[in-house]
PDB file of C-alpha atoms in Angstrom:
ATOM      1  CA  MET A   1     216.734 136.227 187.774  1.00 58.00           C
ATOM      2  CA  ASN A   2     214.556 134.172 185.221  1.00 70.00           C
ATOM      3  CA  ALA A   3     214.842 131.057 187.637  1.00 72.00           C
ATOM      4  CA  PHE A   4     212.995 132.853 190.147  1.00 80.00           C
ATOM      5  CA  LEU A   5     210.400 133.981 187.752  1.00 86.00           C
ATOM      6  CA  PRO A   6     206.640 132.844 189.361  1.00 88.00           C
ATOM      7  CA  PRO A   7     204.053 131.506 186.585  1.00 90.00           C
ATOM      8  CA  LEU A   8     202.675 134.280 184.501  1.00 92.00           C
ATOM      9  CA  VAL A   9     199.439 132.353 182.824  1.00 93.00           C
ATOM     10  CA  ILE A  10     198.221 129.190 182.952  1.00 93.00           C
ATOM     11  CA  ASP A  11     195.551 128.482 180.413  1.00 94.00           C
ATOM     12  CA  VAL A  12     193.063 125.024 180.973  1.00 93.00           C
ATOM     13  CA  ARG A  13     190.671 124.077 178.763  1.00 92.00           C
ATOM     14  CA  VAL A  14     188.813 120.623 178.339  1.00 92.00           C
ATOM     15  CA  ARG A  15     186.133 119.625 175.485  1.00 89.00           C
ATOM     16  CA  GLU A  16     183.658 117.280 175.651  1.00 85.00           C
ATOM     17  CA  GLU A  17     181.773 116.196 172.345  1.00 82.00           C
ATOM     18  CA  GLY A  18     177.977 118.283 172.681  1.00 81.00           C
ATOM     19  CA  ARG A  19     179.284 120.291 175.377  1.00 81.00           C
ATOM     20  CA  ARG A  20     180.691 123.741 175.114  1.00 81.00           C
ATOM     21  CA  VAL A  21     184.823 124.315 174.908  1.00 83.00           C
ATOM     22  CA  PHE A  22     185.735 125.086 178.735  1.00 87.00           C
ATOM     23  CA  TRP A  23     188.385 127.902 178.773  1.00 89.00           C
ATOM     24  CA  MET A  24     189.963 129.000 181.753  1.00 88.00           C
ATOM     25  CA  TRP A  25     192.629 131.723 181.789  1.00 89.00           C
ATOM     26  CA  LEU A  26     194.248 132.463 184.833  1.00 89.00           C
ATOM     27  CA  PRO A  27     196.800 135.578 184.181  1.00 91.00           C
ATOM     28  CA  VAL A  28     198.537 134.633 188.075  1.00 89.00           C
ATOM     29  CA  VAL A  29     200.472 137.976 186.901  1.00 90.00           C
ATOM     30  CA  LEU A  30     198.176 139.795 188.121  1.00 91.00           C
ATOM     31  CA  LEU A  31     198.949 137.329 191.591  1.00 89.00           C
ATOM     32  CA  TRP A  32     201.971 138.806 192.074  1.00 89.00           C
ATOM     33  CA  PRO A  33     201.992 141.839 194.088  1.00 91.00           C
ATOM     34  CA  LEU A  34     200.407 139.203 197.074  1.00 92.00           C
ATOM     35  CA  LEU A  35     203.028 137.330 196.751  1.00 89.00           C
ATOM     36  CA  PHE A  36     206.403 139.570 196.376  1.00 90.00           C
ATOM     37  CA  VAL A  37     204.778 141.143 199.193  1.00 94.00           C
ATOM     38  CA  LEU A  38     203.771 137.731 200.980  1.00 93.00           C
ATOM     39  CA  LEU A  39     207.593 136.988 199.813  1.00 91.00           C
ATOM     40  CA  ALA A  40     209.244 139.983 201.147  1.00 93.00           C
ATOM     41  CA  LEU A  41     207.270 139.157 204.630  1.00 95.00           C
ATOM     42  CA  ALA A  42     208.464 135.419 204.668  1.00 94.00           C
ATOM     43  CA  LEU A  43     211.912 136.391 203.985  1.00 93.00           C
ATOM     44  CA  LEU A  44     211.963 138.842 206.451  1.00 95.00           C
ATOM     45  CA  VAL A  45     211.054 135.714 209.636  1.00 94.00           C
ATOM     46  CA  ALA A  46     213.198 133.035 208.134  1.00 92.00           C
ATOM     47  CA  VAL A  47     216.126 135.212 207.877  1.00 92.00           C
ATOM     48  CA  VAL A  48     215.122 135.972 211.971  1.00 93.00           C
ATOM     49  CA  LEU A  49     214.794 132.255 212.911  1.00 90.00           C
ATOM     50  CA  ASP A  50     218.262 131.491 210.315  1.00 89.00           C
ATOM     51  CA  LEU A  51     219.995 134.226 212.280  1.00 90.00           C
ATOM     52  CA  ALA A  52     218.853 132.411 216.259  1.00 90.00           C
ATOM     53  CA  LEU A  53     218.917 128.779 214.847  1.00 87.00           C
ATOM     54  CA  TRP A  54     222.705 130.130 214.228  1.00 87.00           C
ATOM     55  CA  LEU A  55     223.195 132.198 216.748  1.00 88.00           C
ATOM     56  CA  GLY A  56     221.688 128.831 219.123  1.00 85.00           C
ATOM     57  CA  GLY A  57     224.648 126.891 217.315  1.00 82.00           C
ATOM     58  CA  ALA A  58     221.728 124.975 215.324  1.00 77.00           C
ATOM     59  CA  PRO A  59     223.078 122.991 213.203  1.00 71.00           C
ATOM     60  CA  PHE A  60     220.205 123.390 210.348  1.00 71.00           C
ATOM     61  CA  HIS A  61     219.788 127.016 209.353  1.00 74.00           C
ATOM     62  CA  ARG A  62     218.895 127.427 206.195  1.00 82.00           C
ATOM     63  CA  VAL A  63     214.998 128.025 205.966  1.00 86.00           C
ATOM     64  CA  THR A  64     215.422 131.358 204.279  1.00 88.00           C
ATOM     65  CA  ALA A  65     217.472 129.304 201.390  1.00 88.00           C
ATOM     66  CA  ALA A  66     214.646 126.795 201.520  1.00 87.00           C
ATOM     67  CA  LEU A  67     212.175 129.571 201.318  1.00 89.00           C
ATOM     68  CA  LEU A  68     213.156 130.825 197.968  1.00 89.00           C
ATOM     69  CA  GLY A  69     214.207 127.243 196.954  1.00 88.00           C
ATOM     70  CA  SER A  70     210.967 126.426 196.583  1.00 88.00           C
ATOM     71  CA  LEU A  71     210.530 129.952 194.741  1.00 89.00           C
ATOM     72  CA  ARG A  72     212.148 127.991 192.154  1.00 89.00           C
ATOM     73  CA  VAL A  73     210.477 124.855 191.957  1.00 90.00           C
ATOM     74  CA  LEU A  74     207.081 126.963 190.952  1.00 90.00           C
ATOM     75  CA  SER A  75     209.381 129.241 189.389  1.00 90.00           C
ATOM     76  CA  ALA A  76     210.111 125.783 186.687  1.00 90.00           C
ATOM     77  CA  VAL A  77     206.327 124.512 186.128  1.00 91.00           C
ATOM     78  CA  ARG A  78     206.472 127.421 183.596  1.00 91.00           C
ATOM     79  CA  GLY A  79     206.826 125.292 180.248  1.00 90.00           C
ATOM     80  CA  THR A  80     204.412 123.103 181.460  1.00 92.00           C
ATOM     81  CA  ARG A  81     202.799 121.837 178.817  1.00 93.00           C
ATOM     82  CA  VAL A  82     199.820 118.796 179.146  1.00 93.00           C
ATOM     83  CA  ARG A  83     197.555 117.127 176.121  1.00 92.00           C
ATOM     84  CA  VAL A  84     195.392 114.949 177.171  1.00 91.00           C
ATOM     85  CA  ASP A  85     192.825 113.903 172.950  1.00 90.00           C
ATOM     86  CA  SER A  86     190.002 110.345 172.732  1.00 88.00           C
ATOM     87  CA  ASP A  87     188.297 110.596 170.968  1.00 85.00           C
ATOM     88  CA  THR A  88     184.730 112.703 173.097  1.00 87.00           C
ATOM     89  CA  THR A  89     187.308 114.482 174.931  1.00 89.00           C
ATOM     90  CA  TYR A  90     189.995 116.768 174.561  1.00 89.00           C
ATOM     91  CA  ILE A  91     191.955 118.584 177.355  1.00 92.00           C
ATOM     92  CA  ARG A  92     195.067 121.063 177.376  1.00 92.00           C
ATOM     93  CA  VAL A  93     196.519 123.246 181.013  1.00 93.00           C
ATOM     94  CA  ASN A  94     199.783 125.368 179.845  1.00 94.00           C
ATOM     95  CA  ILE A  95     201.604 127.396 182.240  1.00 93.00           C
ATOM     96  CA  TYR A  96     204.044 130.098 180.427  1.00 91.00           C
TER      97      TYR A  96
ATOM     98  CA  MET B   1     214.782 104.644 163.263  1.00 55.00           C
ATOM     99  CA  SER B   2     214.964 107.144 160.213  1.00 63.00           C
ATOM    100  CA  GLU B   3     213.011 106.842 157.697  1.00 68.00           C
ATOM    101  CA  ASP B   4     215.030 106.168 155.046  1.00 74.00           C
ATOM    102  CA  ARG B   5     216.961 103.252 156.762  1.00 76.00           C
ATOM    103  CA  LYS B   6     213.026 102.185 157.717  1.00 76.00           C
ATOM    104  CA  ARG B   7     212.300 101.899 153.652  1.00 78.00           C
ATOM    105  CA  ILE B   8     216.054 100.269 153.593  1.00 77.00           C
ATOM    106  CA  LEU B   9     215.369  97.702 155.318  1.00 80.00           C
ATOM    107  CA  GLY B  10     211.167  97.078 154.195  1.00 79.00           C
ATOM    108  CA  MET B  11     213.229  96.766 150.820  1.00 78.00           C
ATOM    109  CA  LEU B  12     215.586  93.410 152.089  1.00 78.00           C
ATOM    110  CA  ALA B  13     212.073  92.291 154.271  1.00 79.00           C
ATOM    111  CA  GLU B  14     209.772  92.283 151.200  1.00 78.00           C
ATOM    112  CA  GLY B  15     213.319  90.530 149.149  1.00 79.00           C
ATOM    113  CA  LYS B  16     213.831  93.861 146.693  1.00 76.00           C
ATOM    114  CA  ILE B  17     217.252  93.946 147.607  1.00 77.00           C
ATOM    115  CA  THR B  18     220.550  91.897 148.835  1.00 76.00           C
ATOM    116  CA  ALA B  19     222.073  92.316 151.968  1.00 78.00           C
ATOM    117  CA  GLU B  20     225.812  93.417 150.569  1.00 76.00           C
ATOM    118  CA  GLU B  21     223.284  96.147 148.570  1.00 77.00           C
ATOM    119  CA  ALA B  22     221.702  97.130 152.083  1.00 77.00           C
ATOM    120  CA  GLU B  23     224.342  97.881 153.954  1.00 77.00           C
ATOM    121  CA  THR B  24     225.703  99.893 151.267  1.00 77.00           C
ATOM    122  CA  LEU B  25     222.667 102.221 151.529  1.00 78.00           C
ATOM    123  CA  LEU B  26     223.222 102.290 154.323  1.00 78.00           C
ATOM    124  CA  ASP B  27     226.165 102.621 154.583  1.00 76.00           C
ATOM    125  CA  ALA B  28     225.035 106.059 151.910  1.00 73.00           C
ATOM    126  CA  VAL B  29     222.308 107.164 154.853  1.00 71.00           C
ATOM    127  CA  HIS B  30     224.612 106.941 156.946  1.00 68.00           C
ATOM    128  CA  SER B  31     227.007 108.944 155.489  1.00 63.00           C
ATOM    129  CA  ALA B  32     224.237 111.486 154.909  1.00 59.00           C
ATOM    130  CA  ALA B  33     222.713 112.026 158.199  1.00 56.00           C
ATOM    131  CA  VAL B  34     226.830 111.934 159.257  1.00 51.00           C
ATOM    132  CA  SER B  35     227.501 114.941 157.688  1.00 48.00           C
ATOM    133  CA  GLU B  36     224.039 116.750 157.790  1.00 47.00           C
ATOM    134  CA  PRO B  37     224.395 120.442 160.975  1.00 46.00           C
ATOM    135  CA  ALA B  38     223.247 119.322 163.690  1.00 42.00           C
ATOM    136  CA  PRO B  39     218.961 119.906 164.548  1.00 43.00           C
ATOM    137  CA  GLU B  40     218.465 122.915 166.047  1.00 43.00           C
ATOM    138  CA  PRO B  41     217.843 121.785 170.366  1.00 44.00           C
ATOM    139  CA  VAL B  42     213.653 121.279 170.943  1.00 46.00           C
ATOM    140  CA  SER B  43     212.102 124.907 171.287  1.00 48.00           C
ATOM    141  CA  SER B  44     209.565 124.956 174.391  1.00 47.00           C
ATOM    142  CA  ASP B  45     206.652 124.763 171.254  1.00 55.00           C
ATOM    143  CA  GLU B  46     207.664 121.466 169.775  1.00 63.00           C
ATOM    144  CA  TRP B  47     206.883 118.462 170.995  1.00 71.00           C
ATOM    145  CA  PRO B  48     209.736 115.618 169.684  1.00 76.00           C
ATOM    146  CA  GLU B  49     209.286 112.192 168.846  1.00 74.00           C
ATOM    147  CA  GLY B  50     212.118 110.873 170.681  1.00 73.00           C
ATOM    148  CA  PRO B  51     214.926 112.438 172.678  1.00 74.00           C
ATOM    149  CA  SER B  52     217.476 114.464 171.127  1.00 68.00           C
ATOM    150  CA  ALA B  53     219.870 113.406 168.833  1.00 66.00           C
ATOM    151  CA  THR B  54     221.774 116.528 169.055  1.00 68.00           C
ATOM    152  CA  GLY B  55     224.065 115.675 171.850  1.00 69.00           C
ATOM    153  CA  ALA B  56     222.419 119.230 173.155  1.00 76.00           C
ATOM    154  CA  THR B  57     221.467 118.916 177.385  1.00 78.00           C
ATOM    155  CA  PRO B  58     217.901 118.091 177.271  1.00 83.00           C
ATOM    156  CA  ARG B  59     215.381 120.546 178.663  1.00 86.00           C
ATOM    157  CA  PHE B  60     211.767 118.961 178.810  1.00 90.00           C
ATOM    158  CA  LEU B  61     210.794 115.187 180.160  1.00 90.00           C
ATOM    159  CA  TYR B  62     208.620 113.877 178.195  1.00 92.00           C
ATOM    160  CA  VAL B  63     205.416 110.707 178.810  1.00 92.00           C
ATOM    161  CA  LYS B  64     203.885 109.876 175.676  1.00 92.00           C
ATOM    162  CA  VAL B  65     200.844 107.565 175.620  1.00 91.00           C
ATOM    163  CA  THR B  66     199.527 106.246 172.789  1.00 89.00           C
ATOM    164  CA  GLY B  67     197.559 102.849 170.783  1.00 85.00           C
ATOM    165  CA  GLY B  68     195.082 103.455 173.165  1.00 81.00           C
ATOM    166  CA  ALA B  69     191.212 105.636 173.795  1.00 82.00           C
ATOM    167  CA  ASP B  70     193.510 108.283 175.072  1.00 85.00           C
ATOM    168  CA  LYS B  71     196.465 109.676 174.107  1.00 90.00           C
ATOM    169  CA  VAL B  72     198.238 111.440 176.153  1.00 91.00           C
ATOM    170  CA  ASP B  73     200.715 114.524 175.962  1.00 92.00           C
ATOM    171  CA  VAL B  74     203.139 115.318 179.463  1.00 93.00           C
ATOM    172  CA  LYS B  75     206.155 118.300 179.189  1.00 93.00           C
ATOM    173  CA  ILE B  76     207.471 118.780 181.827  1.00 92.00           C
ATOM    174  CA  PRO B  77     210.019 121.272 182.336  1.00 91.00           C
ATOM    175  CA  LEU B  78     213.636 119.884 183.774  1.00 89.00           C
ATOM    176  CA  ALA B  79     213.944 122.888 185.352  1.00 88.00           C
ATOM    177  CA  VAL B  80     211.558 121.232 188.305  1.00 88.00           C
ATOM    178  CA  LEU B  81     213.511 118.259 188.784  1.00 85.00           C
ATOM    179  CA  ARG B  82     217.264 121.092 189.506  1.00 84.00           C
ATOM    180  CA  ALA B  83     215.355 123.188 191.300  1.00 86.00           C
ATOM    181  CA  GLY B  84     213.794 120.233 193.452  1.00 84.00           C
ATOM    182  CA  LEU B  85     217.310 118.044 193.912  1.00 82.00           C
ATOM    183  CA  LYS B  86     218.542 121.936 194.938  1.00 82.00           C
ATOM    184  CA  LEU B  87     216.473 121.469 197.788  1.00 82.00           C
ATOM    185  CA  THR B  88     216.972 118.371 198.581  1.00 79.00           C
ATOM    186  CA  SER B  89     219.709 119.263 199.433  1.00 76.00           C
ATOM    187  CA  LEU B  90     218.523 121.666 202.426  1.00 79.00           C
ATOM    188  CA  ILE B  91     217.160 118.933 203.977  1.00 80.00           C
ATOM    189  CA  PRO B  92     218.900 118.198 207.506  1.00 78.00           C
ATOM    190  CA  SER B  93     220.136 115.224 207.373  1.00 78.00           C
ATOM    191  CA  GLN B  94     218.601 113.347 210.189  1.00 80.00           C
ATOM    192  CA  ALA B  95     215.686 113.874 208.241  1.00 83.00           C
ATOM    193  CA  LEU B  96     217.778 112.540 205.274  1.00 83.00           C
ATOM    194  CA  ASP B  97     217.801 108.689 207.149  1.00 85.00           C
ATOM    195  CA  GLN B  98     214.210 108.513 207.593  1.00 88.00           C
ATOM    196  CA  ILE B  99     213.542 109.559 204.092  1.00 87.00           C
ATOM    197  CA  ASN B 100     215.899 106.546 202.917  1.00 86.00           C
ATOM    198  CA  ASP B 101     214.816 104.162 205.151  1.00 88.00           C
ATOM    199  CA  SER B 102     211.131 105.081 204.422  1.00 89.00           C
ATOM    200  CA  ILE B 103     212.130 104.765 200.836  1.00 87.00           C
ATOM    201  CA  GLY B 104     214.055 101.063 201.444  1.00 87.00           C
ATOM    202  CA  GLU B 105     210.621  99.728 203.443  1.00 88.00           C
ATOM    203  CA  HIS B 106     209.855 100.147 199.252  1.00 85.00           C
ATOM    204  CA  GLY B 107     212.583  98.351 197.784  1.00 83.00           C
ATOM    205  CA  MET B 108     214.319 100.830 197.030  1.00 81.00           C
ATOM    206  CA  SER B 109     218.067 101.094 198.157  1.00 80.00           C
ATOM    207  CA  ILE B 110     218.606 105.171 197.215  1.00 77.00           C
ATOM    208  CA  ASP B 111     221.011 107.164 199.275  1.00 79.00           C
ATOM    209  CA  LEU B 112     219.637 110.659 199.384  1.00 78.00           C
ATOM    210  CA  ASN B 113     222.649 111.772 200.687  1.00 77.00           C
ATOM    211  CA  ASN B 114     225.077 111.188 198.120  1.00 77.00           C
ATOM    212  CA  ILE B 115     222.929 113.714 195.862  1.00 76.00           C
ATOM    213  CA  LYS B 116     225.258 116.516 195.499  1.00 76.00           C
ATOM    214  CA  PRO B 117     223.677 120.001 193.511  1.00 72.00           C
ATOM    215  CA  GLU B 118     227.608 119.311 191.978  1.00 75.00           C
ATOM    216  CA  ASP B 119     226.231 116.626 190.407  1.00 79.00           C
ATOM    217  CA  ILE B 120     222.791 117.954 189.014  1.00 79.00           C
ATOM    218  CA  GLU B 121     223.756 118.375 185.816  1.00 79.00           C
ATOM    219  CA  THR B 122     225.797 116.011 185.233  1.00 81.00           C
ATOM    220  CA  LEU B 123     222.485 113.920 186.508  1.00 80.00           C
ATOM    221  CA  ILE B 124     220.052 115.647 184.057  1.00 81.00           C
ATOM    222  CA  GLU B 125     223.208 115.378 181.165  1.00 81.00           C
ATOM    223  CA  SER B 126     222.979 112.187 181.834  1.00 80.00           C
ATOM    224  CA  LEU B 127     219.060 111.718 180.999  1.00 81.00           C
ATOM    225  CA  ARG B 128     219.335 112.519 177.667  1.00 80.00           C
ATOM    226  CA  GLU B 129     219.762 108.714 176.626  1.00 80.00           C
ATOM    227  CA  MET B 130     217.417 107.912 179.013  1.00 83.00           C
ATOM    228  CA  GLU B 131     214.478 106.311 177.326  1.00 86.00           C
ATOM    229  CA  ILE B 132     211.169 104.168 178.334  1.00 88.00           C
ATOM    230  CA  ASN B 133     209.444 101.629 176.063  1.00 89.00           C
ATOM    231  CA  VAL B 134     206.439 100.321 177.929  1.00 90.00           C
ATOM    232  CA  GLN B 135     204.074  98.695 175.646  1.00 89.00           C
ATOM    233  CA  SER B 136     201.152  97.158 177.555  1.00 86.00           C
ATOM    234  CA  ASP B 137     198.901  93.630 175.309  1.00 86.00           C
ATOM    235  CA  SER B 138     196.002  95.973 174.949  1.00 84.00           C
ATOM    236  CA  GLY B 139     198.086  97.956 172.681  1.00 85.00           C
ATOM    237  CA  GLU B 140     199.151 101.277 174.994  1.00 88.00           C
ATOM    238  CA  HIS B 141     202.885 102.067 174.338  1.00 90.00           C
ATOM    239  CA  VAL B 142     204.393 104.663 177.827  1.00 92.00           C
ATOM    240  CA  ARG B 143     207.329 106.428 176.385  1.00 91.00           C
ATOM    241  CA  VAL B 144     208.968 109.055 178.752  1.00 91.00           C
ATOM    242  CA  PHE B 145     212.661 110.185 177.533  1.00 89.00           C
ATOM    243  CA  CYS B 146     213.789 113.966 177.560  1.00 87.00           C
ATOM    244  CA  ALA B 147     214.560 116.022 175.284  1.00 82.00           C
TER     245      ALA B 147
END
């Protein structure tokens, strides 16, 4: 089930010399309800589409699997870290 | 290369010890390393300096750029690769043929039809031994490895 857990928080920090730190903390978890509603609708459409394709004898009827696979890819980005340091700037991107 | 080995080879290069003494010391270091318990696998918040020597399945792909004006560290979970490859197996064969043709036009002969879901774990397992080192004339050093 953990494989289908979308990112919880995206943390972005950028600091440039002589400027204030730009810090963006995106609580993506707050968008989950919207995501779940959209996913439920998309799954419903995908299942109906797959069923129709299967009954019609189409060789490809994996729309539902593709949708779930896409969600799995989205979930897998949790743990991504990017650090860039230069003399005057630093950038941090963390996806939790 | 461990610090001990570097130190021994440095002493040999400086002529402080003979080749036989260096061999004895290297053997001793190797024996100590073998008898030591394997370190814990890399946790998600650590940034290793190189590929894991523990034999554990790698969890992250690391890209490190050093030596230039900017220092870049990127850590990407291998779960992205795993999930992406599984998604590849859902692509219809006609579409895969078109992708293969397109890749072939760019000089790469990769047949995506050969990537089977059951081979994904083997592929990721073998990434443990992968290490790409690129050293530019300007002194920039790019390393790609999994740990």
